[in-house]
Structure formats: structure tokens, C-alpha cells
Coordinates of C-alpha atoms and ligand atoms in Angstrom, one line a residue:
X1 CA -34.3 -142.0 -62.6
X2 CA -30.6 -141.9 -63.5
X3 CA -28.7 -143.9 -60.9
X4 CA -25.7 -142.0 -59.5
X5 CA -22.9 -143.8 -57.8
X6 CA -19.8 -142.0 -58.9
X7 CA -19.6 -138.2 -58.7
X8 CA -17.0 -136.0 -60.3
X9 CA -16.3 -132.5 -58.9
X10 CA -14.5 -129.9 -60.9
X11 CA -12.5 -127.3 -59.0
X12 CA -11.0 -127.8 -55.5
X13 CA -11.6 -124.3 -54.3
X14 CA -13.9 -123.4 -51.3
X15 CA -17.1 -124.7 -53.0
X16 CA -15.6 -127.7 -54.8
X17 CA -13.9 -129.1 -51.8
X18 CA -17.0 -128.7 -49.7
X19 CA -19.1 -130.5 -52.4
X20 CA -16.5 -133.3 -52.5
X21 CA -16.6 -133.6 -48.7
X22 CA -20.4 -133.9 -48.5
X23 CA -20.3 -136.4 -51.4
X24 CA -17.9 -138.8 -49.7
X25 CA -19.7 -138.4 -46.4
X26 CA -22.9 -139.5 -48.2
X27 CA -21.2 -142.6 -49.6
X28 CA -20.6 -141.5 -53.2
X29 CA -17.3 -142.5 -54.8
X30 CA -15.9 -139.0 -55.6
X31 CA -13.3 -137.8 -58.1
X32 CA -12.1 -134.3 -57.3
X33 CA -10.4 -132.6 -60.3
X34 CA -8.4 -129.4 -60.4
X35 CA -6.0 -128.4 -63.2
X36 CA -3.7 -126.9 -60.5
X37 CA -2.1 -129.7 -58.4
X38 CA -1.5 -127.2 -55.6
X39 CA -5.2 -126.4 -55.3
X40 CA -6.0 -130.1 -55.4
X41 CA -3.5 -130.7 -52.6
X42 CA -4.9 -127.8 -50.5
X43 CA -8.5 -128.9 -51.1
X44 CA -7.7 -132.5 -50.0
X45 CA -5.9 -131.4 -46.9
X46 CA -8.8 -129.2 -46.0
X47 CA -11.3 -132.1 -46.4
X48 CA -9.0 -134.4 -44.3
X49 CA -8.9 -131.7 -41.5
X50 CA -12.6 -131.2 -41.6
X51 CA -13.2 -135.0 -41.3
X52 CA -10.8 -135.2 -38.4
X53 CA -12.5 -132.2 -36.7
X54 CA -15.8 -134.0 -37.1
X55 CA -14.3 -137.0 -35.2
X56 CA -13.0 -134.9 -32.4
X57 CA -16.4 -133.2 -32.1
X58 CA -18.1 -136.5 -32.0
X59 CA -20.1 -135.8 -35.2
X60 CA -18.9 -139.2 -36.7
X61 CA -16.6 -142.0 -35.8
X62 CA -13.0 -142.4 -36.8
X63 CA -14.0 -145.5 -38.8
X64 CA -16.7 -143.6 -40.7
X65 CA -14.2 -140.8 -41.4
X66 CA -11.6 -143.2 -42.7
X67 CA -14.2 -145.0 -44.9
X68 CA -15.4 -141.7 -46.3
X69 CA -11.8 -140.6 -47.1
X70 CA -11.2 -143.8 -49.0
X71 CA -14.0 -142.7 -51.4
X72 CA -12.0 -139.6 -52.4
X73 CA -9.8 -139.7 -55.6
X74 CA -7.8 -136.8 -56.6
X75 CA -7.4 -136.1 -60.4
X76 CA -5.3 -133.7 -62.3
X77 CA -6.8 -134.7 -65.6
X78 CA -10.4 -134.4 -66.6
X79 CA -10.1 -137.9 -68.1
X80 CA -10.1 -139.2 -64.6
X81 CA -13.8 -138.2 -64.3
X82 CA -14.9 -139.9 -67.5
X83 CA -16.8 -142.8 -65.9
X84 CA -18.7 -140.6 -63.4
X85 CA -22.5 -140.7 -63.5
X86 CA -22.8 -137.1 -62.4
X87 CA -20.2 -134.3 -62.7
X88 CA -20.6 -131.1 -60.6
X89 CA -18.6 -128.2 -61.9
X90 CA -17.5 -125.7 -59.3
X91 CA -14.9 -123.6 -61.2
X92 CA -14.4 -119.8 -61.2
X93 CA -17.6 -117.8 -61.8
X94 CA -16.7 -116.8 -65.4
X95 CA -18.6 -117.7 -68.5
X96 CA -15.6 -118.4 -70.6
X97 CA -14.1 -120.8 -68.1
X98 CA -17.4 -122.6 -67.5
X99 CA -18.2 -122.8 -71.2
X100 CA -14.9 -124.4 -72.0
X101 CA -15.3 -126.9 -69.1
X102 CA -18.7 -128.0 -70.4
X103 CA -17.4 -128.3 -73.9
X104 CA -14.6 -130.5 -72.7
X105 CA -16.8 -132.5 -70.3
X106 CA -19.2 -133.2 -73.2
X107 CA -16.4 -134.9 -75.1
X108 CA -14.8 -136.7 -72.2
X109 CA -17.5 -137.7 -69.7
X110 CA -19.4 -140.9 -70.6
X111 CA -22.6 -140.6 -72.7
X112 CA -25.7 -140.4 -70.5
X113 CA -23.9 -138.8 -67.5
X114 CA -25.4 -135.7 -66.0
X115 CA -23.4 -132.5 -66.1
X116 CA -24.3 -130.0 -63.3
X117 CA -23.0 -126.5 -62.6
X118 CA -22.7 -124.9 -59.2
X119 CA -22.9 -121.5 -60.9
X120 CA -24.4 -118.8 -58.7
X121 CA -25.8 -116.8 -61.6
X122 CA -24.9 -117.8 -65.1
X123 CA -27.7 -119.2 -67.2
X124 CA -28.0 -123.0 -67.1
X125 CA -29.7 -122.9 -70.5
X126 CA -26.6 -121.1 -72.0
X127 CA -24.2 -123.5 -70.2
X128 CA -26.2 -126.5 -71.5
X129 CA -26.1 -125.1 -75.1
X130 CA -22.3 -125.7 -75.0
X131 CA -22.9 -129.4 -75.0
X132 CA -24.7 -132.0 -77.2
X133 CA -26.6 -133.2 -74.2
X134 CA -28.6 -130.2 -72.9
X135 CA -31.3 -132.4 -71.5
X136 CA -28.6 -133.8 -69.1
X137 CA -27.5 -130.4 -67.8
X138 CA -28.8 -128.8 -64.6
X139 CA -27.9 -126.3 -62.0
X140 CA -26.9 -127.5 -58.5
X141 CA -26.2 -124.4 -56.5
X142 CA -24.6 -125.2 -53.1
X143 CA -24.1 -122.5 -50.4
X144 CA -20.9 -121.7 -48.6
X145 CA -19.8 -123.4 -46.3
X146 CA -21.2 -126.4 -48.1
X147 CA -21.0 -128.9 -45.3
X148 CA -23.0 -126.6 -43.0
X149 CA -25.6 -125.0 -45.2
X150 CA -28.7 -127.0 -45.8
X151 CA -29.7 -125.6 -49.2
X152 CA -29.2 -126.8 -52.8
X153 CA -30.9 -124.5 -55.2
X154 CA -31.8 -126.6 -58.2
X155 CA -32.0 -124.9 -61.6
X156 CA -33.8 -126.3 -64.6
X157 CA -32.6 -125.0 -67.9
X158 CA -34.9 -124.8 -70.9
X159 CA -33.9 -128.3 -72.1
X160 CA -33.2 -130.0 -68.8
X161 CA -35.2 -133.2 -68.7
X162 CA -37.5 -134.1 -65.8
X163 CA -35.4 -137.3 -65.3
X164 CA -32.2 -135.2 -65.0
X165 CA -33.8 -132.8 -62.5
X166 CA -35.2 -135.6 -60.4
X167 CA -31.8 -137.2 -60.3
X168 CA -30.0 -134.1 -59.1
X169 CA -32.8 -133.5 -56.5
X170 CA -32.3 -137.1 -55.3
X171 CA -28.5 -136.8 -55.0
X172 CA -29.0 -133.5 -53.1
X173 CA -31.3 -135.2 -50.6
X174 CA -28.9 -138.1 -50.2
X175 CA -26.3 -135.5 -49.3
X176 CA -28.7 -134.3 -46.5
X177 CA -29.6 -131.1 -48.3
X178 CA -33.0 -129.5 -48.9
X179 CA -33.5 -129.1 -52.7
X180 CA -35.4 -125.9 -53.7
X181 CA -36.4 -125.4 -57.4
X182 CA -35.7 -122.1 -59.1
X183 CA -36.3 -121.1 -62.6
X184 CA -33.4 -120.2 -64.9
X185 CA -33.5 -116.4 -64.6
X186 CA -30.5 -114.1 -63.7
X187 CA -29.3 -114.8 -60.1
X188 CA -32.0 -117.6 -59.7
X189 CA -33.7 -117.2 -56.3
X190 CA -31.0 -116.8 -53.7
X191 CA -28.8 -114.3 -55.5
X192 CA -31.7 -112.3 -57.0
X193 CA -32.5 -111.4 -53.4
X194 CA -29.2 -111.7 -51.5
X195 CA -27.0 -109.7 -53.8
X196 CA -29.2 -106.6 -54.0
X197 CA -29.2 -106.6 -50.2
X198 CA -25.4 -106.8 -50.1
X199 CA -25.1 -104.2 -52.8
X200 CA -27.5 -101.9 -50.9
X201 CA -25.4 -102.4 -47.7
X202 CA -22.3 -101.2 -49.7
X203 CA -24.3 -98.2 -51.0
X204 CA -25.3 -97.4 -47.3
X205 CA -21.6 -97.4 -46.5
X206 CA -20.7 -95.4 -49.6
X207 CA -23.3 -92.8 -48.8
X208 CA -22.3 -92.6 -45.1
X209 CA -25.5 -94.0 -43.6
X210 CA -23.4 -95.9 -41.0
X211 CA -20.0 -97.5 -40.5
X212 CA -19.0 -101.0 -41.6
X213 CA -19.4 -102.4 -38.1
X214 CA -22.7 -100.6 -37.4
X215 CA -24.3 -101.7 -40.7
X216 CA -23.3 -105.3 -39.9
X217 CA -24.4 -105.1 -36.2
X218 CA -27.7 -103.5 -37.3
X219 CA -28.5 -106.3 -39.7
X220 CA -27.2 -109.1 -37.4
X221 CA -29.0 -107.9 -34.3
X222 CA -32.0 -106.3 -36.0
X223 CA -32.8 -109.1 -38.4
X224 CA -31.2 -112.2 -36.8
X225 CA -28.7 -112.9 -39.6
X226 CA -25.7 -114.9 -38.6
X227 CA -23.4 -112.5 -40.4
X228 CA -23.9 -108.8 -41.4
X229 CA -24.1 -108.2 -45.1
X230 CA -20.6 -106.7 -45.4
X231 CA -19.0 -109.5 -43.5
X232 CA -21.0 -111.9 -45.7
X233 CA -19.7 -110.1 -48.8
X234 CA -16.1 -110.6 -47.6
X235 CA -16.9 -114.2 -47.0
X236 CA -18.4 -114.8 -50.4
X237 CA -15.7 -112.7 -52.2
X238 CA -16.2 -109.2 -53.4
X239 CA -15.2 -110.2 -57.0
X240 CA -18.0 -112.8 -56.9
X241 CA -20.5 -110.3 -55.6
X242 CA -19.6 -107.8 -58.3
X243 CA -19.8 -110.5 -61.0
X244 CA -23.3 -111.6 -59.8
X245 CA -24.5 -107.9 -59.7
X246 CA -23.2 -107.6 -63.3
X247 CA -25.3 -110.6 -64.3
X248 CA -28.4 -109.2 -62.6
X249 CA -27.8 -105.7 -64.1
X250 CA -27.2 -107.0 -67.7
X251 CA -29.8 -109.8 -67.5
X252 CA -32.7 -107.8 -66.0
X253 CA -31.8 -104.5 -67.5
X254 CA -33.0 -102.5 -64.5
X255 CA -30.9 -99.7 -63.0
X256 CA -31.8 -100.9 -59.5
X257 CA -29.3 -103.7 -59.9
X258 CA -26.3 -101.3 -60.8
X259 CA -23.3 -102.4 -58.8
X260 CA -22.2 -99.8 -56.1
X261 CA -19.1 -97.8 -57.3
X262 CA -17.4 -98.6 -53.9
X263 CA -17.8 -102.4 -54.6
X264 CA -16.1 -101.9 -58.0
X265 CA -13.3 -99.8 -56.4
X266 CA -12.6 -102.5 -53.8
X267 CA -12.4 -105.2 -56.5
X268 CA -10.1 -103.0 -58.6
X269 CA -7.8 -102.5 -55.6
X270 CA -7.6 -106.2 -55.0
X271 CA -9.6 -106.0 -51.8
X272 CA -11.6 -109.2 -52.5
X273 CA -12.5 -110.1 -48.9
X274 CA -11.4 -113.0 -46.7
X275 CA -9.6 -114.8 -49.5
X276 CA -7.2 -111.9 -50.2
X277 CA -6.8 -110.9 -46.5
X278 CA -8.7 -107.6 -46.9
X279 CA -12.2 -106.5 -47.9
X280 CA -14.5 -104.4 -45.7
X281 CA -12.6 -106.0 -42.8
X282 CA -9.0 -107.1 -42.4
X283 CA -8.2 -110.8 -41.9
Ligands
LIG1 N1 -16.3 -125.3 -43.7 C1 -16.9 -126.3 -43.0 N2 -17.5 -126.0 -41.8 C2 -17.5 -124.8 -41.4 C3 -16.8 -123.7 -42.0 C4 -16.2 -124.0 -43.3 N3 -15.6 -123.1 -44.0 N4 -17.0 -122.6 -41.3 C5 -17.7 -123.0 -40.2 N5 -18.0 -124.3 -40.2 C6 -18.7 -125.0 -39.3 C7 -18.0 -125.2 -37.9 O1 -17.2 -126.3 -37.9 C8 -19.1 -125.3 -37.0 O2 -19.6 -126.7 -36.9 P1 -20.2 -127.3 -35.6 O3 -21.4 -126.5 -35.2 O4 -20.5 -128.7 -35.9 O5 -19.1 -127.1 -34.6 C9 -20.3 -124.5 -37.6 O6 -19.9 -124.3 -39.0 C10 -20.4 -123.1 -36.9 O7 -19.1 -122.5 -37.0 P2 -18.6 -121.5 -36.0 O8 -19.1 -121.8 -34.6 O9 -17.1 -121.4 -36.1 O10 -19.0 -120.1 -36.5 P3 -20.4 -119.5 -36.6 O11 -21.4 -120.0 -35.6 O12 -20.2 -118.0 -36.6 O13 -21.0 -120.0 -38.0 C11 -21.2 -119.7 -40.3 C12 -20.2 -119.8 -39.2 C13 -21.9 -121.1 -40.5 C14 -20.4 -119.5 -41.6 C15 -22.3 -118.7 -40.1 O14 -21.7 -117.4 -39.8 C16 -23.2 -118.5 -41.2 O15 -24.2 -119.2 -41.4 N6 -23.0 -117.4 -42.1 C17 -23.8 -117.1 -43.2 C18 -23.4 -118.0 -44.4 C19 -24.2 -117.8 -45.6 O16 -25.1 -117.0 -45.7 N7 -23.8 -118.5 -46.6 C20 -24.4 -118.4 -47.9 C21 -23.6 -117.4 -48.7 S1 -24.3 -117.2 -50.3 C22 -23.6 -118.5 -51.2 O17 -22.9 -119.3 -50.8 C23 -24.1 -118.6 -52.6 C24 -23.7 -117.6 -53.6 O18 -24.0 -117.9 -54.7 C25 -22.9 -116.4 -53.3

């Protein structure tokens, strides 16, 4: 198995900063990269605050928090990640952005290192094909909020080697996560099931079945979900939900995956959920 000591994380947004946080908490030397220094700064402040919150809640000691934070390096250039054994990409969910990152990583990150993507729906086989090391590329799909959610969905592309897959499974376990294997099909397992449920909730609203609050209350109280589907859509980001529905619709070619017109309209209006201050709810 490939030994992983140094981890690179690409993107300091809500997923990347969460991945970096669990990586340092698990003892990995971690290099967090973002091309926007402002995002990097925001991400590192968020991690620091989360670590301090953990101390005040008695989850870990001040010493452990300090030790973990010393493992975090902030990088504004991809070259800073060149010596990493594993790089986890958590950039915006767009093919063009991810493809370019993997092409660059392939040139810059040391030979033999594993390149993983946190993509929620883009084909790992296609991402791997952007590199000259497709056997070293795999999917590591973390859930939001990363420090809280137990799952890492592991995705094996067509060319992913057994050794690479075992290594990412082992890193996930060291991070305290449960690693579940999914095949490289549109949406993998989580979003193949979760997104049609969210999309259906938007259809229910669109067709006047019930109000936003009542749809969420019905699902929360009736099926024991921590958040109703519309609140969860706001939490994930409506643009991300729409992008994933697009991948399911195009990739599986079945009209049952067509994105709800109301979801499209909200995204066009800039109502992207929690991150933009307004989605199905106001924040
Ligand atoms: N970052 C880090 N920790 C967070 C957090 C964040 N953004 N938000 C909440 N937490 C922590 C809190 O610190 C708290 O920790 P302690 O128990 O140690 O005190 C814990 O989570 C619970 O938080 P709260 O008491 O404030 O709130 P809650 O009980 O309502 O739980 C929640 C919040 C964990 C987000 C819960 O509502 C939940 O599980 N929601 C569903 C989340 C979900 O389904 N995520 C998957 C989305 S799909 C995805 O990510 C993949 C994709 O491809 C789209």
C-alpha cells in the first residue's frame, strides 16, 4: 500500500477546509491550497475557530489543538503541494475547472502520488483521463459538514489500481471515517439517491403539494431526517444540486432525472441557498 504522510487539499471552501481540518486532526501534515488568498485566509480562520470550539466543548485538549494546527500549511501556489503523497481536490463542481486542476497536478505533484477528487458527481474515469497516471486517481467523496459526517464515498475509476483504492480507504479510516465503495456511475451512490429526493421535494413545492416549511417538517418528523430536503438543498447549495441533477439527467438519459424548473429559476435568480443568504429560506 502507498504510504501517505503528507496530504494536499485543493480549495479552501466549505468542503476543502473541512477535509483539511480532519486531516490535521488525524496527524497528517496538510498543505491547503487556494488560488484566492482571501478564501485561504477565511478557510484557515474557520479551521482555527473550529479547533478552539472543540477545546471549549472538551472534545480535545488545547495542546492537541495546537499540535494539529502546526500541521497546517497554507499555500497560494500549487507548487507548494508538489511533495504530497496524496492530493485531494475540492474545487468548484465544474468539469472545466477540475480537468485543468488534474492536468496541472499531474505535471506538478511528485510522480507516484495519488490524486483524489471530492467530486460529488463527475466521472472519476474522465477526471483520471486528464492525467498520465490514471491508476493513481480515485474519488474520495466527503459529506458536508466534513468534521461531523461519518462517510467517505470511495469511487474507483476504470483505471484506478487496487493499491490506490486501498490507500484512500486507509487514509479515510485514519481520519475516523467509514469508507463505502461506489462504482463510477453518474452521481455514484449518495447523489444518485439524495438528489432525486431533493428534486422531488422542489417539484412538490412547485406543484403546490405543501409549503416549504411543511415539506421539510413532514420529512424531518415523518422520516427522521436531521434536515428537511429543502433546508438540505439550501445547505448544499442550489447551484450544486442543479449541477448534480444535470449530471444524472445527461449521464443516465432518463426523464425522471429532469431538474425541476423551480430549481433552475432559483439558481438563475442567484438564490443559491445559505451561501448567498437566500434559497428556499432566508439566512
Ligand atoms: N462544520 C463543522 N461542524 C459543524 C458544522 C460545520 N459547518 N455545523 C455543525 N457542526 C457540528 C456542531 O459543532 C455540533 O458539534 P457537537 O455535537 O460536537 O457540539 C454538531 O455538528 C451538531 O451541530 P448543531 O447542534 O449546531 O446542529 P444540528 O444538531 O442541527 O446538526 C447538522 C447540524 C450536523 C448539519 C445536521 O443538521 C445534519 O446532519 N444535517 C444533514 C447533513 C447532510 O445530510 N449532509 C450531507 C449533505 S450531501 C453532501 O455533502 C454531499 C454532496 O455531494 C451534495
